[in-house]
mmCIF file of C-alpha atoms in Angstrom:
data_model
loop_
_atom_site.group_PDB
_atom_site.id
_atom_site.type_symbol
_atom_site.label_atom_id
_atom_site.label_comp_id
_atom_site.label_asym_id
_atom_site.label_seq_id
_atom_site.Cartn_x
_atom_site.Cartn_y
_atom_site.Cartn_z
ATOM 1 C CA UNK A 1 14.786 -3.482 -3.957
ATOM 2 C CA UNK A 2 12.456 -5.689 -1.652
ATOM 3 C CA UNK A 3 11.961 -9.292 -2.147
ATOM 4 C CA UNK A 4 8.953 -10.932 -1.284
ATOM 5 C CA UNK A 5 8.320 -14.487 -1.058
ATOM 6 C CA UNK A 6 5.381 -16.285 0.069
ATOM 7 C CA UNK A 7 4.512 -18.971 1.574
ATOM 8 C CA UNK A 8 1.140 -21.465 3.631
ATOM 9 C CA UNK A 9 -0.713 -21.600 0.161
ATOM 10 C CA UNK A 10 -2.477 -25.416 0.215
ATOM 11 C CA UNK A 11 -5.678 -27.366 -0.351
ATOM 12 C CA UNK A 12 -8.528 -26.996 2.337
ATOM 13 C CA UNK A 13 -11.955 -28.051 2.743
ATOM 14 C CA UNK A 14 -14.594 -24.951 2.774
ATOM 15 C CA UNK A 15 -14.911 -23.885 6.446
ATOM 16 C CA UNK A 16 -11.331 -24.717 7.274
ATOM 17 C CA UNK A 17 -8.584 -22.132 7.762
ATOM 18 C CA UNK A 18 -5.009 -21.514 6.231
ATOM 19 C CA UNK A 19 -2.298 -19.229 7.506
ATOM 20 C CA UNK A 20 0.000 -17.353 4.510
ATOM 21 C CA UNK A 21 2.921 -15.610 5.210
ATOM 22 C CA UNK A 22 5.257 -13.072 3.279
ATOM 23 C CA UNK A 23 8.933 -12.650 4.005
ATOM 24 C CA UNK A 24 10.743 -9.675 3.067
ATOM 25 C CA UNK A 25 14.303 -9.101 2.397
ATOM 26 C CA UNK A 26 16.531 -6.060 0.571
ATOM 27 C CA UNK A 27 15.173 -3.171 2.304
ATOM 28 C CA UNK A 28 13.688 -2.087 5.607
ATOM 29 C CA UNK A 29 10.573 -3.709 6.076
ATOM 30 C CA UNK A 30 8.991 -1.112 8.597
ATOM 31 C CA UNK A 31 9.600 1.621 5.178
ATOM 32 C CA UNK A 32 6.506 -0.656 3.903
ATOM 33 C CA UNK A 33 2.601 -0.316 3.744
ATOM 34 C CA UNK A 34 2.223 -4.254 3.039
ATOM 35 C CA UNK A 35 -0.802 -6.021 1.051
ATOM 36 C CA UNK A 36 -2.153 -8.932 0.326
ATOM 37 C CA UNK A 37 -4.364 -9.712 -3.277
ATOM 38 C CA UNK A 38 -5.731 -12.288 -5.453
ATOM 39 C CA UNK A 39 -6.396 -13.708 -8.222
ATOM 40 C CA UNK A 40 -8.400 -16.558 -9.751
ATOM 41 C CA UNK A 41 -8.211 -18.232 -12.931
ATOM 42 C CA UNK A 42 -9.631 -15.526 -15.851
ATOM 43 C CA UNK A 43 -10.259 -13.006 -13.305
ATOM 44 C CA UNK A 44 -8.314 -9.735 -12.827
ATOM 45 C CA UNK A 45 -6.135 -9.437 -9.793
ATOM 46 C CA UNK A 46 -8.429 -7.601 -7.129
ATOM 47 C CA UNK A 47 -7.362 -6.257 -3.523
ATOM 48 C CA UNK A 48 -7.763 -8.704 -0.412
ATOM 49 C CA UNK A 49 -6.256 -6.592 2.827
ATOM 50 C CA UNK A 50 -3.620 -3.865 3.316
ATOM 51 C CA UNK A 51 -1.808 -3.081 6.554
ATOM 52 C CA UNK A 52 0.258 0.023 7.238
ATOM 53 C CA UNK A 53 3.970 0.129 7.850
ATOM 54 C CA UNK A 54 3.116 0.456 12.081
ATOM 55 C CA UNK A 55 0.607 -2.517 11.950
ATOM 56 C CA UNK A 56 -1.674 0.148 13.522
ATOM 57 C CA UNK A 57 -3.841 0.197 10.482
ATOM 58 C CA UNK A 58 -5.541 -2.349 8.282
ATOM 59 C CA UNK A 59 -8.386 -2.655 5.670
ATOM 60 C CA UNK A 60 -9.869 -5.189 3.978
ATOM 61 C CA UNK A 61 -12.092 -6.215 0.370
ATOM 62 C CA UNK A 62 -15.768 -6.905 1.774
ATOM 63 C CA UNK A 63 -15.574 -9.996 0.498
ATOM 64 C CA UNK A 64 -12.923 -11.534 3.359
ATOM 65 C CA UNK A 65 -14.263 -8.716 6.178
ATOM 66 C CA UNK A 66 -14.858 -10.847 9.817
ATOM 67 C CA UNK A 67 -12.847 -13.465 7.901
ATOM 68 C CA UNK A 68 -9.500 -12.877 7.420
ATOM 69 C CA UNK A 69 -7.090 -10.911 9.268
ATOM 70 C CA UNK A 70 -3.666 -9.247 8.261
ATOM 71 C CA UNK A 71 -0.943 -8.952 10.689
ATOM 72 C CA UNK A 72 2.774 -8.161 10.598
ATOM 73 C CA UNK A 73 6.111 -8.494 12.444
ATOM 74 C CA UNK A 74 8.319 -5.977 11.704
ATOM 75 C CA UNK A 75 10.934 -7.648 13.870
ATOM 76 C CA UNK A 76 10.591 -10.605 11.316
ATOM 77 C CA UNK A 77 10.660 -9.020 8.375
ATOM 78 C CA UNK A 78 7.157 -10.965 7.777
ATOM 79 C CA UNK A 79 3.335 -10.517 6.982
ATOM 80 C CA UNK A 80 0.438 -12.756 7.756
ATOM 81 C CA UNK A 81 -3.079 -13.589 6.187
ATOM 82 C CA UNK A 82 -4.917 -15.431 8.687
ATOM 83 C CA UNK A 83 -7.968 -16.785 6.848
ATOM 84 C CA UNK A 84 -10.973 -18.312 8.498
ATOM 85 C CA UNK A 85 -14.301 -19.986 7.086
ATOM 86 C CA UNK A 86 -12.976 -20.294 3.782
ATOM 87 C CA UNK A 87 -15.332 -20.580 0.556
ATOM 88 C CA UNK A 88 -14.625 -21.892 -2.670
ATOM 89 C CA UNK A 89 -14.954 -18.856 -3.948
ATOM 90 C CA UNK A 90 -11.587 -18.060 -2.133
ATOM 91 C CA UNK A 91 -9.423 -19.970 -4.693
ATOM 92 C CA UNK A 92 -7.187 -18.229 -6.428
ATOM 93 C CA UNK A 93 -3.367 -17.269 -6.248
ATOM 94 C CA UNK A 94 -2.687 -14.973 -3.293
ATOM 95 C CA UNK A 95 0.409 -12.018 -3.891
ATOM 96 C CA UNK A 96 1.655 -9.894 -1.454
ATOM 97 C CA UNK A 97 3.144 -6.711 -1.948
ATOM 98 C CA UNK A 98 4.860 -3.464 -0.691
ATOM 99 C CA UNK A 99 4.542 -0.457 -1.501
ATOM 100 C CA UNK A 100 6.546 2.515 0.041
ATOM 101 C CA UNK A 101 4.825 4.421 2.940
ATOM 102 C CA UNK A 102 5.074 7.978 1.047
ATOM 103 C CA UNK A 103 3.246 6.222 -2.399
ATOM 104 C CA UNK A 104 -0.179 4.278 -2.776
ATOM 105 C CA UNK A 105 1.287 2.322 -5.472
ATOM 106 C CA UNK A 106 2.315 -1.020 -4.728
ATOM 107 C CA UNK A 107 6.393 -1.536 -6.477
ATOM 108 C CA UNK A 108 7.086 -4.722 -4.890
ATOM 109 C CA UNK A 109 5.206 -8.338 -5.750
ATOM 110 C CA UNK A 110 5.635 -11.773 -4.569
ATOM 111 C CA UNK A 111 5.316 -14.805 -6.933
ATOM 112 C CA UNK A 112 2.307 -16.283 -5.399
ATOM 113 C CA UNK A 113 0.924 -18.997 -3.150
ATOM 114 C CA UNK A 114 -1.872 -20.890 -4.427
ATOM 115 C CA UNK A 115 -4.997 -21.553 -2.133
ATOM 116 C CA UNK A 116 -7.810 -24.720 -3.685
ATOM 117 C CA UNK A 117 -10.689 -24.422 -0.992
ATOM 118 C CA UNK A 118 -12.458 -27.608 -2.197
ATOM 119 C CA UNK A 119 -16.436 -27.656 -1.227
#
């Protein structure tokens, strides 16, 4: 079992920046491809960035590319979204997740943070 809890989730102006971060506990954090997704009210969930177990590989949804930036410290059982130039359209309720290094399926889900970006 891995839990997940996140955190950084706010109110910002569009154009401003926010910083979430996802701590992990129950299991061994470096077994765990990491992600981040959203989603805004009456919209499905959809993908935001992903980040292997190493930190040596990320990706990201087009719509946050140049924008936001995943990170990880595997000492610190903890992942980052560092999000820059923010636009309204960025409000929603961000997860993280894990997902095991051998599966693309993500087991493991956060409760949310939720990010306003007011305009």
């Amino acid at each position: 079992q891995v839990q997940l809890v996140e955190s950084g989730g706010g109110l910002v102006q569009a154009g401003g920046s926010l910083r979430l971060a996802c701590a992990a506990s129950g299991h061994t954090f470096s077994s765990y491809g990491m992600g981040w997704f959203r989603q805004a009210p009456a919209k499905e969930r959809e993908f935001v960035a992903a980040i292997s177990w190493s930190g040596g590989s990320a990706h990201y949804a087009d719509s946050v590319k140049g924008r936001f930036t995943i990170s990880r410290d595997n000492a610190k059982n903890t992942v980052y979204l560092q999000m820059n130039s923010l636009k309204p359209e960025d409000t929603a309720v961000y997860y993280c997740a894990a997902r095991p290094t051998s599966s693309s399926v993500y087991t493991y889900w956060g409760q949310g943070t939720q990010v306003t970006v007011s305009s």
